[in-house]
Every structure is written in structure tokens, then in C-alpha cells.
Amino acid sequence: AQQSTAQQSTAQQSTAQRCSTGEHSSSQRRKGSSAMSWLLRKRASSVGSIASTSTDASSPSDNHELQASVIKATRPMTNPAAPNELNADPHGLEEIAEQARGNRKGFVNDLVKMLKARLKSEDEKVVLLAIGVFDQCMQECGYDFQLQVAKKALERMGKLSVPGQAPTAVQMLAAETVLKWGSLYGDKDKGFKKAAQAVTDRETKMLQDEFKAQYNDVKERVKAMKVAQKADIEELQQAMKEMGITPKTTESQEALQKQPIPLLLARAGEASDMLEALMSSSTPEELNSNSDAHEQVISCLKYQTHIDIVEPRIRDAATKAQAERTLTELTKRIEAFLVATSGGDHDHDHHEAGRPPDVDPSNGEVAARLK
């Protein structure tokens, strides 16, 4: 009986174990089945999204057609009638416009990328044509194209507008185009306004540098003029020293330079009149021995030298005319003095005829040295 009871107990335990094992296996199978279903659903949805994306994106045939149109619109053509003109196939722009009317998704993005690639060409003519196509599309393709240009191509246009970064023709056209875009589309995107401001600042600095260079050039020329003038003064002083003449009453050349031009002309006229008065009241022999006459002619020579230097820089017409008259009078009086002291005929009519007689150095020592 005990053995029978033990056998029954063992059988019951075995049955319970088999039931438990069967339930666990069933549970695992249910869990595995649900996991598999979730995975299959996710894969199906992924495949669906990929298929949807590939349907919306540009097809290879569309891109190939657009690429061909862009190349056609930016490829230089030779016109035998006008070899210096830059032209492209007009059908290229027409084809781009036709494709733009199709409203294909991704068209604007593809067009901007392709035109930007043409901006990187090593052929200057291709780059010039690409800038022109960009500008035409900015006007025709609307806000979406303008936004893509601001994001993806404006930086490249800005680099082309920098002097030295591209050939001169490309640089000038790029700068002009960026300024135009800043004016027309600056309110739509700040990038256009910022790029245009950079071009403006750069051109302003270039003008300032150019003006500075011109100013320095003028400054050097004035400095050279002053050096030459100083050399002339030193040469005149050396000639006076060799003649044994030391001016006492006449003013120095430095003092003459500091005088206003009207005052300078007035005093030059007075010196000329005094020399004329001395010549009228003295014989040639008296002029040769008269130290006052020598001082006066040296004074006239100094005024003549300085007026001859400053006369080209006088802007006022009346003052310039007065300077020319004074210079002419000084020249005539000095030549008349040389004629008189050299023993020649002191004939005013002959002198005013514009043919002053030759000065014979042997007939007047002072006249010869002054000559």
C-alpha cells in the first residue's frame, strides 16, 4: 500500500511538471511570435518610408537633364561676327526655365548645387556665365531659390568678389552682383545684406588706400620741389658771394617764402620800380660803381626767382595775371640793367621788341658775373 501510494505521488508530480513545462513553452512561443510580428511591421514601415523618399527625390534622369541644361547655359560659344563678346547657348536658360515650371521636388536644391559647381571652374568665361545665370534665376525662380543661394552659394560669390581671389573681370562682376543682391533681397535674408556690406567696406578701404598713395606721391613731389628750390637759392647765394656782394637791405629767400603772395607781388613791383628809377638817374659808368644799384638788382633777381616758383601754384585768376605781369617787368628791368652795365645801347624800344642785345662780358665786370 505504501509503495502504491508513493507511485501515485510520483506520477502526479510528473504530470504537474509536464503541464508546467508545456505552459512555459507556450508562453515563450507567444512572446516570440509577438516580437517577430513587431519586427516585421517595423521593417515594412521602413521599406515604405524608403520607397516614399525615393519617390519624392530627384530621379537620375531628371538630374542628368538638368545637368545638361546648366552646362549648356554656362558653356562659352564662339561668335565669328563678334569674337570678343561672351555668349552662351540661349536654349540652356530656356530648358532650365521649363524644368522649373515642373515644380519637381528637389529641383531648386539641385540647380543651386550645379551652378555653384560651375563657379569653381578654372575657365574664366564659364564663371562669368555662371554668375549671369545665377542672377537670372534669382529673379525668375522665387524665394525658395534665393534662400538656397543664401545658404549654399553666397559664400562662394563673396570669395570671388575679393580682389586677387579671381581674375579681374570675375571679381568685378561678382562684387557688382553681390551688391545688387544686397539691395534687392537684403530684406528677405540677412546674408545678402551682410555680403553686400563686406563688399562695400572692402571697396571703401581700397579707395582710402588709393587716396593715401596719391597724397604720399604729392607730398614727395612737393618735398622734391622744396629741395630743388633750396638748391637754387644756395646757388644764387654762392654766386653773390663770388661777386663779393652781401645784401644788407634786401630780404632773405626764407622771409620771401613766408610772405603772402599779394604782399610778395607788391614788394617785387616796388623793387622793380626802384631799379628803374636808379637806371633812369644814372649813367652806365655810375651803375657799374653804384653798390645800391647792385643791391637792388640782386633783390629783383630774388623776387624773380621766387615768383617764378610760386606762379604755377596760384589758383586765383586775377592774382595769377598780376604775378605774370610782375615777372615780365622784373625780367625786362634786369635785362635792361645788364645791357646798360655791359656798355650796350640802353634802348627800351629795342628791348621791348623781344630781341635783347647780346651782353659782352668784357665790357662790364658786374654785368658779366650776373649774366
Short mmCIF file of C-alpha atoms in Angstrom, two decimals:
data_model
loop_
_atom_site.label_atom_id
_atom_site.label_comp_id
_atom_site.label_asym_id
_atom_site.label_seq_id
_atom_site.Cartn_x
_atom_site.Cartn_y
_atom_site.Cartn_z
CA ALA A 1 0.00 0.00 0.00
CA GLN A 2 2.78 2.38 0.89
CA GLN A 3 4.54 1.59 -2.37
CA SER A 4 1.31 2.14 -4.29
CA THR A 5 0.80 5.50 -2.59
CA ALA A 6 4.38 6.55 -3.38
CA GLN A 7 3.95 5.59 -7.02
CA GLN A 8 0.74 7.63 -7.30
CA SER A 9 2.50 10.66 -5.75
CA THR A 10 5.40 10.35 -8.19
CA ALA A 11 3.00 10.13 -11.13
CA GLN A 12 1.14 13.26 -10.00
CA GLN A 13 4.42 15.21 -9.68
CA SER A 14 5.48 14.07 -13.13
CA THR A 15 2.17 15.19 -14.61
CA ALA A 16 2.43 18.57 -12.90
CA GLN A 17 5.94 19.05 -14.21
CA ARG A 18 4.83 18.23 -17.77
CA CYS A 19 1.93 20.70 -17.54
CA SER A 20 4.16 23.41 -16.18
CA THR A 21 6.73 22.86 -18.89
CA GLY A 22 4.05 22.98 -21.57
CA GLU A 23 2.63 26.28 -20.29
CA HIS A 24 6.11 27.87 -20.18
CA SER A 25 6.86 26.75 -23.72
CA SER A 26 3.54 28.11 -24.91
CA SER A 27 4.24 31.43 -23.23
CA GLN A 28 7.67 31.67 -24.85
CA ARG A 29 6.17 30.85 -28.23
CA ARG A 30 3.57 33.59 -27.81
CA LYS A 31 6.26 36.13 -26.83
CA GLY A 32 8.46 35.12 -29.75
CA SER A 33 5.56 35.41 -32.14
CA SER A 34 4.68 38.95 -30.94
CA ALA A 35 8.34 40.10 -31.18
CA MET A 36 8.60 38.72 -34.67
CA SER A 37 5.39 40.50 -35.69
CA TRP A 38 6.70 43.84 -34.31
CA LEU A 39 9.98 43.43 -36.16
CA LEU A 40 8.22 42.61 -39.40
CA ARG A 41 5.93 45.60 -39.03
CA LYS A 42 8.91 47.94 -38.43
CA ARG A 43 10.76 46.59 -41.42
CA ALA A 44 7.69 47.03 -43.56
CA SER A 45 7.27 50.62 -42.41
CA SER A 46 10.97 51.31 -43.06
CA VAL A 47 10.72 49.88 -46.52
CA GLY A 48 7.61 52.01 -47.09
CA SER A 49 9.37 55.20 -45.95
CA ILE A 50 12.39 54.44 -48.11
CA ALA A 51 10.16 53.84 -51.08
CA SER A 52 8.32 57.07 -50.35
CA THR A 53 11.60 59.02 -50.07
CA SER A 54 12.96 57.60 -53.26
CA THR A 55 9.72 58.52 -54.98
CA ASP A 56 9.95 62.19 -53.80
CA ALA A 57 13.69 62.65 -54.54
CA SER A 58 15.13 63.54 -57.92
CA SER A 59 15.44 60.64 -60.28
CA PRO A 60 18.78 60.12 -62.08
CA SER A 61 17.18 61.01 -65.40
CA ASP A 62 15.90 64.35 -64.02
CA ASN A 63 19.33 65.25 -62.63
CA HIS A 64 21.02 64.30 -65.88
CA GLU A 65 18.67 66.51 -67.86
CA LEU A 66 19.16 69.47 -65.51
CA GLN A 67 22.94 68.99 -65.53
CA ALA A 68 22.97 69.08 -69.32
CA SER A 69 20.89 72.29 -69.33
CA VAL A 70 23.20 74.00 -66.79
CA ILE A 71 26.29 73.08 -68.79
CA LYS A 72 24.65 74.35 -71.97
CA ALA A 73 23.72 77.68 -70.30
CA THR A 74 27.27 78.24 -68.98
CA ARG A 75 29.34 76.94 -71.89
CA PRO A 76 31.02 79.78 -73.86
CA MET A 77 30.16 79.95 -77.53
CA THR A 78 32.29 81.48 -80.27
CA ASN A 79 30.59 84.04 -82.47
CA PRO A 80 32.67 84.77 -85.60
CA ALA A 81 30.87 88.09 -86.05
CA ALA A 82 31.79 89.25 -82.52
CA PRO A 83 34.76 87.22 -81.23
CA ASN A 84 35.22 89.44 -78.15
CA GLU A 85 31.65 89.04 -76.90
CA LEU A 86 30.82 86.41 -74.27
CA ASN A 87 27.79 84.33 -75.26
CA ALA A 88 26.24 81.00 -74.32
CA ASP A 89 23.56 78.79 -75.84
CA PRO A 90 20.24 80.61 -75.10
CA HIS A 91 18.40 77.28 -75.15
CA GLY A 92 20.14 76.35 -71.90
CA LEU A 93 18.27 79.03 -69.93
CA GLU A 94 15.03 78.13 -71.69
CA GLU A 95 15.41 74.48 -70.67
CA ILE A 96 16.15 75.44 -67.06
CA ALA A 97 13.04 77.64 -67.01
CA GLU A 98 10.96 74.84 -68.50
CA GLN A 99 12.11 72.39 -65.81
CA ALA A 100 11.48 74.99 -63.10
CA ARG A 101 7.82 75.18 -64.17
CA GLY A 102 7.52 71.46 -63.48
CA ASN A 103 7.68 72.10 -59.70
CA ARG A 104 9.73 68.95 -59.20
CA LYS A 105 10.71 68.47 -55.58
CA GLY A 106 14.45 68.93 -55.11
CA PHE A 107 14.81 70.93 -58.33
CA VAL A 108 15.88 74.18 -56.61
CA ASN A 109 18.45 72.43 -54.43
CA ASP A 110 19.92 70.56 -57.41
CA LEU A 111 20.08 73.72 -59.55
CA VAL A 112 21.93 75.70 -56.86
CA LYS A 113 24.46 72.89 -56.40
CA MET A 114 25.13 72.57 -60.11
CA LEU A 115 25.54 76.31 -60.67
CA LYS A 116 27.82 76.56 -57.63
CA ALA A 117 29.98 73.83 -59.15
CA ARG A 118 30.28 75.94 -62.31
CA LEU A 119 31.50 78.87 -60.18
CA LYS A 120 34.53 76.73 -59.27
CA SER A 121 35.55 76.22 -62.89
CA GLU A 122 39.08 77.23 -63.91
CA ASP A 123 37.70 78.76 -67.11
CA GLU A 124 37.07 82.46 -66.51
CA LYS A 125 34.34 82.61 -69.15
CA VAL A 126 32.42 79.73 -67.57
CA VAL A 127 32.46 81.50 -64.20
CA LEU A 128 31.23 84.76 -65.76
CA LEU A 129 28.35 82.95 -67.46
CA ALA A 130 27.50 81.06 -64.25
CA ILE A 131 27.23 84.34 -62.33
CA GLY A 132 24.88 85.65 -65.01
CA VAL A 133 22.69 82.51 -64.83
CA PHE A 134 22.63 82.77 -61.03
CA ASP A 135 21.43 86.36 -61.26
CA GLN A 136 18.77 85.45 -63.84
CA CYS A 137 17.48 82.58 -61.69
CA MET A 138 17.40 84.85 -58.62
CA GLN A 139 14.89 86.99 -60.47
CA GLU A 140 12.84 84.17 -62.01
CA CYS A 141 12.84 81.25 -59.54
CA GLY A 142 11.43 83.00 -56.46
CA TYR A 143 12.04 82.90 -52.73
CA ASP A 144 12.99 79.19 -52.45
CA PHE A 145 15.88 79.64 -54.88
CA GLN A 146 17.00 82.85 -53.16
CA LEU A 147 17.01 81.09 -49.79
CA GLN A 148 19.11 78.20 -51.12
CA VAL A 149 21.56 80.65 -52.71
CA ALA A 150 21.94 82.49 -49.38
CA LYS A 151 22.67 79.18 -47.63
CA LYS A 152 24.87 77.40 -50.15
CA ALA A 153 26.30 79.74 -52.81
CA LEU A 154 26.56 83.25 -51.36
CA GLU A 155 29.81 82.50 -49.55
CA ARG A 156 31.41 81.41 -52.82
CA MET A 157 30.21 84.60 -54.53
CA GLY A 158 31.70 86.62 -51.68
CA LYS A 159 35.10 84.96 -52.19
CA LEU A 160 35.02 85.70 -55.90
CA SER A 161 34.39 89.39 -55.14
CA VAL A 162 37.67 89.72 -53.20
CA PRO A 163 40.48 91.30 -55.28
CA GLY A 164 43.21 88.78 -56.02
CA GLN A 165 40.99 85.74 -55.47
CA ALA A 166 39.75 85.65 -59.06
CA PRO A 167 40.51 87.29 -62.43
CA THR A 168 39.66 90.98 -62.56
CA ALA A 169 36.58 90.56 -64.76
CA VAL A 170 35.18 87.83 -62.47
CA GLN A 171 35.96 89.84 -59.34
CA MET A 172 34.24 92.97 -60.65
CA LEU A 173 31.12 91.11 -61.85
CA ALA A 174 30.88 89.13 -58.60
CA ALA A 175 31.17 92.30 -56.49
CA GLU A 176 28.57 94.08 -58.64
CA THR A 177 26.19 91.09 -58.37
CA VAL A 178 26.59 90.77 -54.59
CA LEU A 179 25.85 94.49 -54.16
CA LYS A 180 22.78 94.11 -56.37
CA TRP A 181 21.52 91.14 -54.35
CA GLY A 182 22.06 93.01 -51.11
CA SER A 183 19.89 95.84 -52.41
CA LEU A 184 17.11 93.62 -53.83
CA TYR A 185 16.99 90.69 -51.41
CA GLY A 186 18.59 92.03 -48.22
CA ASP A 187 15.19 92.24 -46.53
CA LYS A 188 14.47 88.58 -47.29
CA ASP A 189 17.70 87.18 -45.89
CA LYS A 190 20.34 88.93 -43.78
CA GLY A 191 23.09 87.04 -45.56
CA PHE A 192 22.66 89.13 -48.71
CA LYS A 193 22.90 92.38 -46.77
CA LYS A 194 25.95 91.16 -44.85
CA ALA A 195 27.76 90.09 -48.03
CA ALA A 196 26.98 93.42 -49.72
CA GLN A 197 28.26 95.33 -46.69
CA ALA A 198 31.52 93.36 -46.81
CA VAL A 199 31.99 94.34 -50.47
CA THR A 200 31.23 97.99 -49.67
CA ASP A 201 33.70 98.07 -46.76
CA ARG A 202 36.38 96.48 -48.90
CA GLU A 203 35.90 98.94 -51.76
CA THR A 204 35.90 101.87 -49.31
CA LYS A 205 39.21 100.71 -47.87
CA MET A 206 40.66 100.34 -51.36
CA LEU A 207 39.65 103.93 -52.19
CA GLN A 208 41.17 105.17 -48.94
CA ASP A 209 44.42 103.35 -49.69
CA GLU A 210 44.44 104.81 -53.21
CA PHE A 211 43.88 108.35 -51.91
CA LYS A 212 46.58 107.82 -49.32
CA ALA A 213 49.02 106.68 -52.00
CA GLN A 214 48.18 109.72 -54.14
CA TYR A 215 48.63 112.02 -51.14
CA ASN A 216 52.03 110.48 -50.35
CA ASP A 217 53.04 110.89 -54.01
CA VAL A 218 52.08 114.58 -54.00
CA LYS A 219 53.85 115.01 -50.68
CA GLU A 220 57.06 113.53 -52.10
CA ARG A 221 56.82 115.75 -55.17
CA VAL A 222 56.39 118.87 -53.01
CA LYS A 223 59.34 117.76 -50.91
CA ALA A 224 61.46 117.31 -54.04
CA MET A 225 60.34 120.74 -55.26
CA LYS A 226 61.41 122.31 -51.97
CA VAL A 227 64.79 120.58 -52.19
CA ALA A 228 65.25 121.87 -55.75
CA GLN A 229 64.18 125.35 -54.67
CA LYS A 230 66.65 125.27 -51.78
CA ALA A 231 69.39 124.23 -54.19
CA ASP A 232 68.53 127.18 -56.46
CA ILE A 233 68.70 129.57 -53.50
CA GLU A 234 72.05 128.17 -52.40
CA GLU A 235 73.37 128.53 -55.94
CA LEU A 236 72.23 132.16 -56.05
CA GLN A 237 73.83 132.88 -52.67
CA GLN A 238 77.08 131.30 -53.86
CA ALA A 239 77.03 133.47 -56.98
CA MET A 240 76.51 136.56 -54.80
CA LYS A 241 79.41 135.52 -52.60
CA GLU A 242 81.69 135.07 -55.60
CA MET A 243 80.69 138.56 -56.77
CA GLY A 244 81.61 139.96 -53.38
CA ILE A 245 78.09 141.28 -52.81
CA THR A 246 76.48 140.93 -49.37
CA PRO A 247 72.85 142.10 -49.40
CA LYS A 248 72.09 144.39 -46.50
CA THR A 249 68.68 145.83 -47.13
CA THR A 250 67.15 143.02 -49.18
CA GLU A 251 65.12 140.28 -47.55
CA SER A 252 66.27 136.65 -47.31
CA GLN A 253 64.67 134.00 -49.51
CA GLU A 254 63.20 132.25 -46.42
CA ALA A 255 61.45 135.50 -45.47
CA LEU A 256 60.11 135.81 -49.02
CA GLN A 257 58.62 132.30 -48.82
CA LYS A 258 56.65 133.22 -45.71
CA GLN A 259 55.07 136.29 -47.29
CA PRO A 260 51.52 136.18 -48.66
CA ILE A 261 51.53 136.21 -52.46
CA PRO A 262 49.81 139.62 -52.85
CA LEU A 263 52.38 141.20 -50.49
CA LEU A 264 55.20 139.44 -52.33
CA LEU A 265 53.99 140.81 -55.67
CA ALA A 266 53.62 144.32 -54.26
CA ARG A 267 57.18 144.35 -52.89
CA ALA A 268 58.53 142.86 -56.10
CA GLY A 269 56.88 145.69 -58.00
CA GLU A 270 58.45 148.25 -55.64
CA ALA A 271 61.90 146.70 -56.15
CA SER A 272 61.40 146.79 -59.92
CA ASP A 273 60.35 150.45 -59.80
CA MET A 274 63.35 151.39 -57.63
CA LEU A 275 65.70 149.66 -60.06
CA GLU A 276 64.07 151.55 -62.95
CA ALA A 277 64.49 154.85 -61.06
CA LEU A 278 68.19 154.17 -60.41
CA MET A 279 68.76 153.28 -64.04
CA SER A 280 66.96 156.43 -65.23
CA SER A 281 69.03 158.72 -62.99
CA SER A 282 72.45 157.09 -63.54
CA THR A 283 74.87 156.61 -66.38
CA PRO A 284 76.21 153.13 -67.20
CA GLU A 285 79.52 154.01 -65.50
CA GLU A 286 77.67 155.13 -62.37
CA LEU A 287 75.58 151.94 -62.35
CA ASN A 288 78.76 149.83 -62.53
CA SER A 289 80.16 151.53 -59.47
CA ASN A 290 76.90 152.07 -57.55
CA SER A 291 76.54 149.47 -54.76
CA ASP A 292 72.89 150.47 -54.21
CA ALA A 293 72.14 149.52 -57.82
CA HIS A 294 73.89 146.20 -57.28
CA GLU A 295 71.82 145.52 -54.17
CA GLN A 296 68.63 146.45 -55.99
CA VAL A 297 69.26 144.17 -58.99
CA ILE A 298 70.06 141.27 -56.62
CA SER A 299 66.77 141.95 -54.84
CA CYS A 300 64.93 141.88 -58.18
CA LEU A 301 66.65 138.58 -59.05
CA LYS A 302 65.45 137.02 -55.78
CA TYR A 303 61.89 138.22 -56.32
CA GLN A 304 62.01 136.94 -59.89
CA THR A 305 63.19 133.50 -58.72
CA HIS A 306 60.52 133.15 -56.06
CA ILE A 307 57.63 134.41 -58.22
CA ASP A 308 58.69 132.01 -60.96
CA ILE A 309 58.40 129.14 -58.43
CA VAL A 310 55.05 130.08 -56.88
CA GLU A 311 53.28 131.31 -60.03
CA PRO A 312 52.20 127.84 -61.33
CA ARG A 313 50.53 127.09 -57.97
CA ILE A 314 48.39 130.27 -57.88
CA ARG A 315 44.70 129.42 -58.43
CA ASP A 316 43.08 132.87 -58.36
CA ALA A 317 42.95 134.17 -61.93
CA ALA A 318 43.49 137.84 -61.05
CA THR A 319 46.44 137.08 -58.74
CA LYS A 320 47.96 134.79 -61.38
CA ALA A 321 47.68 137.52 -64.03
CA GLN A 322 49.32 140.03 -61.66
CA ALA A 323 52.16 137.58 -60.97
CA GLU A 324 52.76 137.12 -64.70
CA ARG A 325 52.86 140.90 -65.25
CA THR A 326 55.25 141.41 -62.32
CA LEU A 327 57.51 138.60 -63.55
CA THR A 328 57.62 140.13 -67.02
CA GLU A 329 58.50 143.59 -65.63
CA LEU A 330 61.26 142.17 -63.41
CA THR A 331 62.76 140.27 -66.33
CA LYS A 332 62.76 143.38 -68.54
CA ARG A 333 64.33 145.60 -65.85
CA ILE A 334 67.07 143.06 -65.04
CA GLU A 335 67.88 142.59 -68.73
CA ALA A 336 67.93 146.38 -69.20
CA PHE A 337 70.36 146.69 -66.29
CA LEU A 338 72.62 144.06 -67.87
CA VAL A 339 72.50 145.88 -71.20
CA ALA A 340 73.32 149.23 -69.57
CA THR A 341 76.19 147.96 -67.43
CA SER A 342 77.71 146.00 -70.33
CA GLY A 343 78.17 149.18 -72.34
CA GLY A 344 75.37 148.38 -74.83
CA ASP A 345 72.75 150.76 -76.11
CA HIS A 346 70.08 151.23 -73.44
CA ASP A 347 67.24 151.35 -75.94
CA HIS A 348 63.84 150.50 -74.41
CA ASP A 349 62.17 150.22 -77.84
CA HIS A 350 64.78 147.70 -78.95
CA HIS A 351 64.38 145.73 -75.72
CA GLU A 352 60.57 145.69 -75.84
CA ALA A 353 60.73 144.30 -79.35
CA GLY A 354 61.63 140.98 -77.72
CA ARG A 355 65.24 140.92 -79.05
CA PRO A 356 67.54 141.91 -76.15
CA PRO A 357 71.10 142.58 -77.41
CA ASP A 358 73.88 140.17 -76.52
CA VAL A 359 75.87 141.02 -73.39
CA ASP A 360 79.58 141.34 -73.89
CA PRO A 361 81.24 140.03 -70.69
CA SER A 362 84.40 142.08 -71.36
CA ASN A 363 82.51 145.41 -71.24
CA GLY A 364 81.19 145.17 -67.70
CA GLU A 365 82.54 143.01 -64.90
CA VAL A 366 79.40 143.12 -62.75
CA ALA A 367 77.14 142.57 -65.74
CA ALA A 368 79.25 139.61 -66.88
CA ARG A 369 79.08 137.95 -63.44
CA LEU A 370 75.35 138.48 -63.17
CA LYS A 371 74.92 137.06 -66.68
#
